[in-house]
């Protein structure tokens, strides 16, 4: 994976906010027969499209959930050498973690997925990835259908970067968080750095815009680590009957500070309704406007 170094010489990274194409793309939450609340059983289907001319070759890397992250010695990845995608072709992989990683991981597993794209010369080539994570209406009878959520792939450049504090690109926000009898919200974090350990800053605001409590810090998310906190508002703040809350996420600190790459963090959330286990994906956003001059001069 390339070092995640800033390449932005213009005013705002947010010019890329609605763009999905990249040669390294993260699916921030994936599952393989992962047991959830209310008897849910989560799995993930993956869709990858080659958006341009020339063959696309893929490598998939699974990041099991865990604060420790991964090292070069603990990588779990598969190069899809037996197939390539021609121009504009879409590859559909049902139950992607089971399909490609069941020989090294067991059921009841969750985490994140990285998709790398290469061309026929082995050079970086952009792709577009999306996914659907779902649970069965009745896991004893899959024919009854599923409830699921669309989770878009996050291009590598759409990350929290503490260097760009003045431009407010050092933060992501999640909106519409809920914890009550009807639904709860899970919040997840994925490190995009293969070299840095990250401390995550959290500021929670109620629907009136009032800060709830004080800033919290999650210490020690390792390189390419994945953490999902289920029932987030109850777990971190002891809240049981709230709706419409917002969460500001920053990189509070990181190490080592030796120039070996850039600290990078991706954030997501999912609201799950208790009666059905029907999930809704909540996408993180920057708090600043798109600098349209970067795209339409």
Coordinates of C-alpha atoms in Angstrom, one line a residue:
X1 CA 0.0 0.0 0.0
X2 CA 1.3 3.4 -0.8
X3 CA 2.2 5.8 2.0
X4 CA -0.8 8.0 2.7
X5 CA 0.9 11.4 2.1
X6 CA -1.0 14.6 1.5
X7 CA -1.2 15.5 -2.2
X8 CA -3.6 18.4 -1.9
X9 CA -2.2 21.7 -3.0
X10 CA -5.6 23.4 -3.3
X11 CA -7.9 24.7 -0.6
X12 CA -10.0 21.7 0.2
X13 CA -9.8 17.9 0.1
X14 CA -13.6 18.0 0.1
X15 CA -13.5 18.4 -3.7
X16 CA -13.3 14.6 -3.6
X17 CA -16.1 14.1 -1.2
X18 CA -18.6 12.7 -3.6
X19 CA -16.0 10.9 -5.7
X20 CA -15.6 7.1 -5.1
X21 CA -12.8 6.1 -7.5
X22 CA -9.3 5.2 -6.2
X23 CA -6.6 2.7 -6.6
X24 CA -6.9 1.9 -2.8
X25 CA -10.4 1.7 -1.5
X26 CA -11.6 0.8 2.0
X27 CA -14.9 -1.0 2.9
X28 CA -15.0 0.2 6.5
X29 CA -17.3 -2.6 7.8
X30 CA -17.5 -6.2 6.6
X31 CA -18.8 -9.4 8.2
X32 CA -18.8 -13.2 7.9
X33 CA -21.6 -14.8 9.9
X34 CA -21.1 -12.2 12.6
X35 CA -23.6 -12.5 15.4
X36 CA -25.3 -9.2 16.4
X37 CA -28.0 -7.9 18.7
X38 CA -31.5 -9.3 18.5
X39 CA -30.4 -12.6 16.9
X40 CA -28.9 -10.9 13.8
X41 CA -26.3 -12.7 11.7
X42 CA -24.3 -10.3 9.4
X43 CA -22.6 -11.0 6.1
X44 CA -21.2 -8.8 3.3
X45 CA -21.4 -8.9 -0.5
X46 CA -18.9 -6.9 -2.4
X47 CA -19.2 -5.2 -5.8
X48 CA -16.1 -3.9 -7.6
X49 CA -16.2 -2.0 -11.0
X50 CA -13.4 -1.2 -13.4
X51 CA -14.4 2.4 -14.4
X52 CA -11.9 2.9 -17.2
X53 CA -10.1 1.3 -20.2
X54 CA -7.6 -1.5 -19.6
X55 CA -7.7 -4.6 -17.4
X56 CA -8.0 -4.2 -13.7
X57 CA -6.4 -6.7 -11.3
X58 CA -7.5 -6.8 -7.6
X59 CA -5.9 -7.6 -4.3
X60 CA -8.2 -7.9 -1.2
X61 CA -6.9 -7.4 2.3
X62 CA -9.0 -8.3 5.3
X63 CA -8.5 -6.3 8.5
X64 CA -10.0 -8.3 11.4
X65 CA -11.6 -6.1 14.1
X66 CA -9.0 -5.3 16.8
X67 CA -7.2 -2.4 18.3
X68 CA -3.8 -3.9 17.7
X69 CA -4.0 -3.6 13.9
X70 CA -1.7 -5.6 11.7
X71 CA 1.9 -5.9 10.7
X72 CA 3.6 -7.2 7.5
X73 CA 3.8 -10.6 9.2
X74 CA 0.1 -10.7 10.1
X75 CA -1.4 -9.6 6.8
X76 CA -4.5 -11.4 5.5
X77 CA -4.8 -10.8 1.8
X78 CA -5.6 -12.5 -1.5
X79 CA -4.5 -11.6 -5.0
X80 CA -7.2 -12.4 -7.4
X81 CA -4.8 -13.7 -10.0
X82 CA -7.3 -16.0 -11.7
X83 CA -9.4 -13.2 -13.0
X84 CA -9.3 -9.6 -14.1
X85 CA -11.9 -7.0 -14.9
X86 CA -12.1 -5.6 -18.4
X87 CA -13.2 -2.0 -19.0
X88 CA -16.5 -1.2 -17.2
X89 CA -17.0 -4.7 -15.9
X90 CA -18.4 -5.3 -12.4
X91 CA -17.3 -8.2 -10.2
X92 CA -19.9 -9.4 -7.7
X93 CA -18.5 -11.5 -4.7
X94 CA -21.3 -12.9 -2.5
X95 CA -20.2 -13.2 1.2
X96 CA -16.8 -11.9 0.3
X97 CA -15.0 -12.8 3.6
X98 CA -16.2 -16.4 3.5
X99 CA -15.5 -16.7 -0.2
X100 CA -11.8 -15.6 0.0
X101 CA -10.7 -15.8 3.7
X102 CA -12.6 -18.7 5.3
X103 CA -9.4 -20.8 5.2
X104 CA -7.8 -18.4 7.6
X105 CA -10.7 -16.8 9.6
X106 CA -13.6 -18.4 11.4
X107 CA -17.3 -17.5 11.3
X108 CA -18.5 -14.8 13.6
X109 CA -15.8 -12.4 12.2
X110 CA -16.0 -8.8 11.4
X111 CA -13.6 -6.0 10.4
X112 CA -12.8 -3.9 7.3
X113 CA -11.6 -4.7 3.8
X114 CA -9.1 -2.9 1.6
X115 CA -9.3 -3.3 -2.2
X116 CA -6.1 -2.5 -4.2
X117 CA -6.2 -2.0 -8.0
X118 CA -3.4 -2.7 -10.5
X119 CA -3.1 -2.6 -14.3
X120 CA -1.4 -5.1 -16.5
X121 CA 2.0 -3.5 -15.8
X122 CA 1.5 -3.7 -12.0
X123 CA 0.9 0.0 -11.7
X124 CA -1.8 1.5 -9.6
X125 CA -5.2 1.6 -11.3
X126 CA -8.4 3.1 -10.0
X127 CA -11.6 1.1 -9.1
X128 CA -15.0 1.7 -7.6
X129 CA -16.2 -0.6 -4.8
X130 CA -19.5 -0.8 -3.0
X131 CA -20.9 -3.4 -0.6
X132 CA -24.1 -4.6 1.1
X133 CA -24.0 -5.9 4.6
X134 CA -27.2 -7.7 5.6
X135 CA -28.9 -10.0 8.1
X136 CA -31.6 -12.5 7.5
X137 CA -35.2 -11.8 8.3
X138 CA -35.1 -15.4 9.8
X139 CA -31.7 -16.9 9.9
X140 CA -33.3 -20.4 10.2
X141 CA -35.0 -19.8 6.8
X142 CA -32.9 -17.6 4.5
X143 CA -35.6 -17.8 1.8
X144 CA -37.6 -15.2 3.8
X145 CA -35.1 -12.5 2.7
X146 CA -32.8 -10.0 4.3
X147 CA -32.5 -6.6 5.7
X148 CA -29.3 -4.8 4.6
X149 CA -27.4 -1.6 4.2
X150 CA -25.4 -0.1 1.4
X151 CA -21.9 0.7 2.5
X152 CA -19.9 2.6 -0.1
X153 CA -16.2 2.1 -0.6
X154 CA -14.1 5.0 0.8
X155 CA -11.2 6.1 -1.4
X156 CA -7.9 6.3 0.4
X157 CA -7.8 10.1 0.2
X158 CA -11.0 10.7 2.1
X159 CA -9.4 10.6 5.6
X160 CA -9.0 12.7 8.7
X161 CA -5.7 14.4 8.5
X162 CA -4.5 16.4 11.6
X163 CA -2.1 18.5 9.5
X164 CA -5.1 20.3 7.9
X165 CA -6.6 21.7 11.1
X166 CA -7.0 25.2 9.9
X167 CA -9.1 24.0 6.9
X168 CA -11.2 21.7 9.3
X169 CA -10.0 18.7 7.4
X170 CA -8.8 17.2 10.7
X171 CA -12.3 16.1 11.6
X172 CA -15.2 13.9 10.5
X173 CA -18.7 14.2 11.7
X174 CA -21.5 11.7 12.1
X175 CA -25.1 12.9 12.4
X176 CA -28.4 11.4 13.5
X177 CA -27.1 9.1 16.2
X178 CA -29.7 7.3 18.2
X179 CA -30.1 5.2 21.4
X180 CA -33.6 4.3 22.6
X181 CA -36.1 1.5 22.7
X182 CA -36.5 1.6 18.9
X183 CA -32.9 1.7 17.6
X184 CA -29.3 2.0 18.5
X185 CA -26.2 3.3 16.7
X186 CA -22.9 1.5 16.2
X187 CA -19.8 3.6 15.5
X188 CA -16.7 2.4 13.8
X189 CA -13.1 3.5 13.2
X190 CA -10.5 2.3 10.6
X191 CA -6.9 3.4 10.6
X192 CA -5.7 4.1 7.1
X193 CA -2.0 4.2 8.2
X194 CA 0.3 1.2 8.0
X195 CA 2.8 2.8 10.4
X196 CA 1.0 4.9 13.0
X197 CA -0.8 4.2 16.2
X198 CA -3.7 6.7 16.7
X199 CA -5.5 8.2 19.6
X200 CA -9.1 9.1 18.6
X201 CA -10.8 12.2 20.0
X202 CA -14.6 12.2 20.5
X203 CA -16.9 15.2 21.1
X204 CA -20.6 14.4 21.3
X205 CA -23.3 17.0 20.8
X206 CA -27.1 16.8 21.5
X207 CA -29.7 18.0 19.0
X208 CA -29.5 21.5 20.5
X209 CA -25.8 21.7 19.7
X210 CA -24.7 21.4 23.3
X211 CA -21.6 19.4 24.1
X212 CA -22.4 16.3 26.1
X213 CA -19.9 15.8 28.9
X214 CA -16.3 16.3 28.0
X215 CA -14.1 15.2 25.2
X216 CA -13.3 11.5 25.3
X217 CA -10.2 9.8 23.9
X218 CA -9.8 6.2 22.6
X219 CA -6.2 5.4 22.9
X220 CA -4.1 3.1 20.8
X221 CA -5.7 2.1 17.5
X222 CA -2.9 0.3 15.9
X223 CA -1.7 0.5 12.2
X224 CA -4.6 -0.5 9.9
X225 CA -6.6 -1.3 13.0
X226 CA -10.4 -1.6 13.1
X227 CA -12.7 -0.8 16.1
X228 CA -16.5 -0.9 16.1
X229 CA -18.3 0.1 19.3
X230 CA -21.9 -1.3 19.3
X231 CA -24.6 0.6 21.2
X232 CA -22.1 3.5 21.1
X233 CA -24.1 6.2 23.0
X234 CA -24.9 3.8 25.8
X235 CA -21.4 2.3 25.9
X236 CA -19.4 5.5 25.9
X237 CA -21.8 8.0 27.4
X238 CA -24.4 6.0 29.4
X239 CA -27.3 7.4 27.3
X240 CA -30.4 5.3 26.8
X241 CA -33.2 7.5 25.4
X242 CA -31.7 10.1 22.9
X243 CA -32.0 10.8 19.2
X244 CA -30.5 13.3 16.7
X245 CA -27.0 13.4 18.3
X246 CA -23.9 14.4 16.4
X247 CA -20.3 13.2 16.9
X248 CA -17.1 15.0 16.0
X249 CA -14.1 12.7 15.5
X250 CA -10.5 13.8 15.4
X251 CA -7.0 12.4 15.7
X252 CA -6.0 13.5 19.1
X253 CA -2.4 12.2 18.9
X254 CA -0.4 9.6 17.1
X255 CA 3.0 7.9 17.1
X256 CA 5.7 7.5 16.0
X257 CA 6.3 11.1 14.8
X258 CA 9.2 10.1 12.6
X259 CA 8.0 11.0 9.1
X260 CA 7.1 7.4 8.2
X261 CA 3.8 8.1 6.5
X262 CA 0.8 10.0 7.5
X263 CA -1.7 9.3 10.3
X264 CA -5.1 8.7 8.7
X265 CA -8.5 7.7 10.1
X266 CA -11.8 6.7 8.5
X267 CA -15.1 6.8 10.5
X268 CA -18.6 5.3 9.9
X269 CA -21.8 4.5 11.8
X270 CA -24.8 2.3 11.4
X271 CA -28.2 2.7 13.0
X272 CA -30.0 -0.6 13.6
X273 CA -33.8 -0.8 14.3
X274 CA -34.6 -3.3 17.0
X275 CA -37.9 -4.7 15.7
X276 CA -36.4 -5.8 12.4
X277 CA -32.6 -5.5 12.6
X278 CA -33.0 -3.2 9.6
X279 CA -29.8 -1.1 9.4
X280 CA -29.1 2.3 7.9
X281 CA -25.5 3.4 7.1
X282 CA -24.4 6.8 8.3
X283 CA -21.6 8.2 6.3
X284 CA -19.0 10.5 7.8
X285 CA -18.5 14.0 6.4
X286 CA -16.2 17.0 6.7
X287 CA -17.9 20.1 8.3
X288 CA -16.8 22.4 5.4
X289 CA -18.3 23.2 2.0
X290 CA -17.0 21.8 -1.2
X291 CA -14.4 24.1 -2.9
X292 CA -16.0 23.8 -6.3
X293 CA -13.1 25.7 -8.0
X294 CA -11.0 22.6 -7.5
X295 CA -13.3 20.7 -9.8
X296 CA -15.0 23.3 -12.0
X297 CA -12.5 26.1 -12.6

